Tab-separated table of C-alpha atoms in Angstrom:
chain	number	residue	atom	x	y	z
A	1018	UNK	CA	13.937	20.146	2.510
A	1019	UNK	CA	13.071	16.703	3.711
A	1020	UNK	CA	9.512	15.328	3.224
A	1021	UNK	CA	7.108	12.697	2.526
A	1022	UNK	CA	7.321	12.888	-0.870
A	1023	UNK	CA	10.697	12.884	-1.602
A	1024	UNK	CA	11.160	9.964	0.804
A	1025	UNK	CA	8.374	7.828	-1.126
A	1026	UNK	CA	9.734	9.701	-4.215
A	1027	UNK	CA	13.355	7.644	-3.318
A	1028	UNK	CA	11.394	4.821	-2.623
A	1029	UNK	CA	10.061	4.317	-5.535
A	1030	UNK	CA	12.960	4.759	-7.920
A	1031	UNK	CA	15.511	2.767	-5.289
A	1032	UNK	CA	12.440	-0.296	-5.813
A	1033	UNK	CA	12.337	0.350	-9.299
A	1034	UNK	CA	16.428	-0.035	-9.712
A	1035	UNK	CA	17.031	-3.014	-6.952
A	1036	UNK	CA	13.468	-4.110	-5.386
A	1037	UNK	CA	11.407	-3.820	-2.640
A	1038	UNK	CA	13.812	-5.866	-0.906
A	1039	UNK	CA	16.152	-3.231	-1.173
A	1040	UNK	CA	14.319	-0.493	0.688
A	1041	UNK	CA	14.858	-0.309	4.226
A	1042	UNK	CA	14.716	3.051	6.087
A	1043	UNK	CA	18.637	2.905	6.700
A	1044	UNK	CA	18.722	2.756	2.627
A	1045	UNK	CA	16.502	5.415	2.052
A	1046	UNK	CA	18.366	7.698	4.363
A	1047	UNK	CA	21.393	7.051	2.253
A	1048	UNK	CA	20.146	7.830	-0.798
A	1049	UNK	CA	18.526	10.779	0.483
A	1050	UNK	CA	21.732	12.239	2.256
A	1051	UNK	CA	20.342	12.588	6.042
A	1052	UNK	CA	20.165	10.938	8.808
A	1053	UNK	CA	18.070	7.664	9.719
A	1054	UNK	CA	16.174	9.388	12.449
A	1055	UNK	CA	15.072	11.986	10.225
A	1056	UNK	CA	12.675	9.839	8.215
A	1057	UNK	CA	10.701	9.084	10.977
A	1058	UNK	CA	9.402	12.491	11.586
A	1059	UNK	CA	7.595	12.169	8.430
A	1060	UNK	CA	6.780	7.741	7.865
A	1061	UNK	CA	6.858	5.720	11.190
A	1062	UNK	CA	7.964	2.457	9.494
A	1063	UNK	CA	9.088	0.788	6.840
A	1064	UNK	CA	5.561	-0.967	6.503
A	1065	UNK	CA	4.043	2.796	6.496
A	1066	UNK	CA	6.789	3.318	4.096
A	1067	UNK	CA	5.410	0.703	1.313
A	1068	UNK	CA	2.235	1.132	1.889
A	1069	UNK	CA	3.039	5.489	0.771
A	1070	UNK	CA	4.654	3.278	-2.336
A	1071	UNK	CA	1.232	1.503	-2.921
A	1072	UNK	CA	-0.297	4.694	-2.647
A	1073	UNK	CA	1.913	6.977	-4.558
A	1074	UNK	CA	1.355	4.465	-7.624
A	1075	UNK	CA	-1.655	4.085	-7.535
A	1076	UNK	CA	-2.216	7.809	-7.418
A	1077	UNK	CA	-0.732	8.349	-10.777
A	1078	UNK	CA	-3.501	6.289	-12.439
A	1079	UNK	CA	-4.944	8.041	-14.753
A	1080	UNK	CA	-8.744	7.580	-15.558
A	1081	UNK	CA	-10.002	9.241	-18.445
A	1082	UNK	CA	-13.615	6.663	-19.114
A	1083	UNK	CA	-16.303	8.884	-19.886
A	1084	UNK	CA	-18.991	7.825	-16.756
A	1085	UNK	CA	-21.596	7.810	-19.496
A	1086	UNK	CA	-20.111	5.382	-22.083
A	1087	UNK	CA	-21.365	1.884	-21.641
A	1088	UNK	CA	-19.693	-0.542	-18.695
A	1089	UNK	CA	-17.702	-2.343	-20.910
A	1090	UNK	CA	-16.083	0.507	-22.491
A	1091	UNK	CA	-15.416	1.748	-19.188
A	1092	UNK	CA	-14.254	-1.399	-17.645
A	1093	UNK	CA	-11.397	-1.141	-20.876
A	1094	UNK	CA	-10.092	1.615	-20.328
A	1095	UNK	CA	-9.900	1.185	-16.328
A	1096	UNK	CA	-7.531	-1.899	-17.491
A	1097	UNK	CA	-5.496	0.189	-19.683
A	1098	UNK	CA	-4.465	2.714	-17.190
A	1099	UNK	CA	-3.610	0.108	-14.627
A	1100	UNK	CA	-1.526	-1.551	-17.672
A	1101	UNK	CA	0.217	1.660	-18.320
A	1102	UNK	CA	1.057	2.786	-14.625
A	1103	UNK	CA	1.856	-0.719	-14.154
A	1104	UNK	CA	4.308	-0.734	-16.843
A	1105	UNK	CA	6.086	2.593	-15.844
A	1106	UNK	CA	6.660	1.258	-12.078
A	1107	UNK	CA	6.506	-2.774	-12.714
A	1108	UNK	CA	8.616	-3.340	-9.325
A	1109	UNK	CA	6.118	-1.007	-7.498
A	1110	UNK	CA	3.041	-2.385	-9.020
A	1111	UNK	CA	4.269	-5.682	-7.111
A	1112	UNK	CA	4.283	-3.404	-4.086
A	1113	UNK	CA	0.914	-2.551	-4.880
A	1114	UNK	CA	-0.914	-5.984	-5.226
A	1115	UNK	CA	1.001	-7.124	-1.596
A	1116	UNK	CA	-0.347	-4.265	0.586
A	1117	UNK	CA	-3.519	-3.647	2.506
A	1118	UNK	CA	-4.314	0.149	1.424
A	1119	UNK	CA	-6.675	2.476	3.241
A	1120	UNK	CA	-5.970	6.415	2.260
A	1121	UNK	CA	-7.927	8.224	-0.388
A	1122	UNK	CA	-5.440	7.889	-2.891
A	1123	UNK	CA	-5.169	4.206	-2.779
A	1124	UNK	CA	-8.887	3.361	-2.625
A	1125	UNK	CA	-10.290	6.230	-5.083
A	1126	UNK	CA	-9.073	3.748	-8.153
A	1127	UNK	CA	-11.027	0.721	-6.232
A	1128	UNK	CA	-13.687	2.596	-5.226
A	1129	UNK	CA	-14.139	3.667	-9.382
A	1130	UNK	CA	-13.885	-0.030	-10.801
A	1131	UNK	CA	-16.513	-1.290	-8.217
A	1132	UNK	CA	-18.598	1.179	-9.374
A	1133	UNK	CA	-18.587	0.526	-12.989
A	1134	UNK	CA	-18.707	-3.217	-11.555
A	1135	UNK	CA	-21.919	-2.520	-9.948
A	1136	UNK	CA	-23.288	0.142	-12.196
A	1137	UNK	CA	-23.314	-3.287	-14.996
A	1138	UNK	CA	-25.416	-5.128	-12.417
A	1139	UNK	CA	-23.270	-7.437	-10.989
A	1140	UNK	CA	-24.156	-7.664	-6.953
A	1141	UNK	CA	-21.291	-6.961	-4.372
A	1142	UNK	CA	-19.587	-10.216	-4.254
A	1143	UNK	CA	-19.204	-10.766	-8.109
A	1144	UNK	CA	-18.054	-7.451	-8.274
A	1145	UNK	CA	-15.188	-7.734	-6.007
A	1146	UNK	CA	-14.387	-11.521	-7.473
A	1147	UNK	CA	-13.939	-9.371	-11.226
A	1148	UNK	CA	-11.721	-6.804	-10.041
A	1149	UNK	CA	-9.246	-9.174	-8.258
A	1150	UNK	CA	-9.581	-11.360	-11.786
A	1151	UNK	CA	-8.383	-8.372	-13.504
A	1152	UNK	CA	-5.787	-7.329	-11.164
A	1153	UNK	CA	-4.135	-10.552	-11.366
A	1154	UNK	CA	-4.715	-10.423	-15.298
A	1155	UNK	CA	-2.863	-7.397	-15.871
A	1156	UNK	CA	0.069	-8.150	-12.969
A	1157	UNK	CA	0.241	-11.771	-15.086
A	1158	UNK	CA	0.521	-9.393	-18.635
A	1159	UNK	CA	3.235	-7.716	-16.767
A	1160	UNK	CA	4.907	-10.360	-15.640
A	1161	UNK	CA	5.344	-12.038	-18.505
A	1162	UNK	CA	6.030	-8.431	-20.870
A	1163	UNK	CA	8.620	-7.587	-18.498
A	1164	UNK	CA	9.557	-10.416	-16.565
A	1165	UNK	CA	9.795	-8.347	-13.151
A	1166	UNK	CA	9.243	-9.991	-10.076
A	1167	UNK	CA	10.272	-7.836	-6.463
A	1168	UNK	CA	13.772	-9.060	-6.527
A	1169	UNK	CA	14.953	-10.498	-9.578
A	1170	UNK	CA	16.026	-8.488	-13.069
A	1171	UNK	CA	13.573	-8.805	-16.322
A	1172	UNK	CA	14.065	-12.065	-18.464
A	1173	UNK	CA	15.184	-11.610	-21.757
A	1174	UNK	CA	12.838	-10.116	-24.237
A	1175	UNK	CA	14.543	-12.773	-27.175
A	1176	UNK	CA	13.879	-16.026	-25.515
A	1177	UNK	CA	12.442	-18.523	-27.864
A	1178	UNK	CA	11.075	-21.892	-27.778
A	1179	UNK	CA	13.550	-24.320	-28.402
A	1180	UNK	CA	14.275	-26.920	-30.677
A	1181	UNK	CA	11.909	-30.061	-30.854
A	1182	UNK	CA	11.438	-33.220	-32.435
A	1183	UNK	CA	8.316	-32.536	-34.645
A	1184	UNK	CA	7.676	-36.569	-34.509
A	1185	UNK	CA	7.406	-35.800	-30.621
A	1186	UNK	CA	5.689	-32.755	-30.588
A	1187	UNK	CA	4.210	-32.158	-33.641
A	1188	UNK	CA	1.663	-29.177	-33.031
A	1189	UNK	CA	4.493	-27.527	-31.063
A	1190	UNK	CA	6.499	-27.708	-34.663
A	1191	UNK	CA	3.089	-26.471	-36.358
A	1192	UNK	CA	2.905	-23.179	-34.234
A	1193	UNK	CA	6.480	-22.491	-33.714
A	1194	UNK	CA	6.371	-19.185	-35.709
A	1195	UNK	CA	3.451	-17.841	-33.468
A	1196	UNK	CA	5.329	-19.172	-29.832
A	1197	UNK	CA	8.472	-17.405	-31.088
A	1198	UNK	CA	6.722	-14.122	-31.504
A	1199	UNK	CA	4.649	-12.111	-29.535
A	1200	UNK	CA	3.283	-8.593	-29.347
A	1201	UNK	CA	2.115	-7.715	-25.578
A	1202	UNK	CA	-0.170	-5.166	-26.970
A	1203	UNK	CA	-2.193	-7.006	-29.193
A	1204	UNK	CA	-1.688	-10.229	-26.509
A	1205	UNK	CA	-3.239	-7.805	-23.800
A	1206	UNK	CA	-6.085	-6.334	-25.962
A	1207	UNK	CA	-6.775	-10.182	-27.077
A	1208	UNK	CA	-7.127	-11.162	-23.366
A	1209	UNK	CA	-9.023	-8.059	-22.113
A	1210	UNK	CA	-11.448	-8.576	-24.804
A	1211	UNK	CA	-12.061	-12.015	-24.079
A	1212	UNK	CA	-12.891	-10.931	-20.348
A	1213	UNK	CA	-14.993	-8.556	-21.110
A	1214	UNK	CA	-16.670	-10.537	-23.449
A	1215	UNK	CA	-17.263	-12.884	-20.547
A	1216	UNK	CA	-19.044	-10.745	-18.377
A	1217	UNK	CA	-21.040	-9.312	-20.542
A	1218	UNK	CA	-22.453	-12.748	-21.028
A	1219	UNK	CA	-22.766	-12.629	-17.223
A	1220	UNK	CA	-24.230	-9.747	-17.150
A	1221	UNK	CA	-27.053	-9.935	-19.210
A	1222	UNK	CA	-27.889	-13.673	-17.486
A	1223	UNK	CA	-28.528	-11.913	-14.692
A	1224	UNK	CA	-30.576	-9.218	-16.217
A	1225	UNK	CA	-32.661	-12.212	-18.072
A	1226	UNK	CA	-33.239	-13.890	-14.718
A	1227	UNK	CA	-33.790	-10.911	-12.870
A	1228	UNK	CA	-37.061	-9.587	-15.803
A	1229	UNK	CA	-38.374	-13.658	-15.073
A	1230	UNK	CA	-38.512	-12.907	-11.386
A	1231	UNK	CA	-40.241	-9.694	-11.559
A	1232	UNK	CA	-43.763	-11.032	-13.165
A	1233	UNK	CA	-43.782	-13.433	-10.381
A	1234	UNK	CA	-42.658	-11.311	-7.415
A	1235	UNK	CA	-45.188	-8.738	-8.595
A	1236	UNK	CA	-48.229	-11.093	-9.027
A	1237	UNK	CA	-47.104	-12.269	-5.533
A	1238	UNK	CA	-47.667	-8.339	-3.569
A	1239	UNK	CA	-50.454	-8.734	-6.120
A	1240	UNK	CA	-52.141	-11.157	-4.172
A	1241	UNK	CA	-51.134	-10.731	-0.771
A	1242	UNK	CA	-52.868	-7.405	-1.056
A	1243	UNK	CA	-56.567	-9.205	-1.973
């Protein structure tokens, strides 16, 4: 029986083989074995279409943070998931990141990193500012892991730097054995560390400024009430 799922289902795994650029609801009919019309008793468009992609995906995430750990902990393992559903549906994560989402599904993830955001202190602004800088750290990991981009295949997982004149580039020569290899995990964990690292720093500036203000702001109601 045709339904919204199995149309996003096809969706998905037609984006995952060829692209987003592939899907079109002509496409999708195809590969489902009905007729064009049919789809749009259940998505209206090809926009709704990708944005039930977004959705779907980010659905899948799966959070497993205990809410009473500390923020940083928390703000780990929120990274991780994205990593992993991100690395199951690389294509679709591109999907993802390019669409304005609105249902339940697609802001319940968004809705739980702000919170952990805010929970450490940070107002509303930073917080938003810190999850786009670790969206765009994690699609970056992916990109360069997997080399995916919406239309075009994954680069080779061999490529190495190539041969240079040491006289020309001589701490290129030093560190060729470390540019030639890389593991994504330990590259990832290196990079989520230092983030975190980051704002905890931030964090606890603000908590130092915010305990200097309070003295003040209280002797202030102090006097006003003399």
């Amino acid at each position: 029986m045709l339904n919204r799922n199995r149309i996003v289902t096809a969706a998905v795994e037609l984006i995952e083989r060829e692209g987003a650029d592939a899907v079109s609801m002509r496409r999708i009919a195809a590969e489902l074995g009905v007729g064009v019309m049919s789809l749009y008793n259940h998505v209206p468009s090809k926009a709704a279409l990708l944005d039930a992609v977004a959705e779907d995906v980010l659905s899948r995430i799966g959070f497993t943070d205990d809410p009473s750990a500390h923020w940083t902990e928390r703000v780990r393992i929120q990274a991780r998931a994205f990593r992993r559903i991100a690395h199951h549906y690389p294509r679709s994560t591109m999907v993802v990141v390019s669409r304005q989402l609105s249902s339940t599904a697609g802001l319940l993830p968004v809705e739980r990193a702000l919170a952990t955001l805010r929970e450490a202190g940070f107002d509303g602004r930073e917080a938003v500012r810190m999850l786009r800088m670790f969206i765009a750290y994690v699609v970056g990991s992916l990109l360069r892991e997997v080399g995916v981009t919406p239309t075009f295949a994954p680069v080779r997982a061999d490529g190495v730097i190539a041969e240079v004149d040491p006289a020309l580039f001589p701490v290129v020569s030093e560190l060729r054995p470390h540019l030639d290899s890389c593991d994504h995990d330990e590259e990832f964990e290196f990079g989520l560390e230092l983030l975190v690292q980051a704002m905890a720093v931030r964090a606890a500036a603000r908590a130092d400024a915010r305990a200097e203000c309070e003295p003040g702001e209280r002797a202030g109601r102090g006097g006003a009430r003399q």
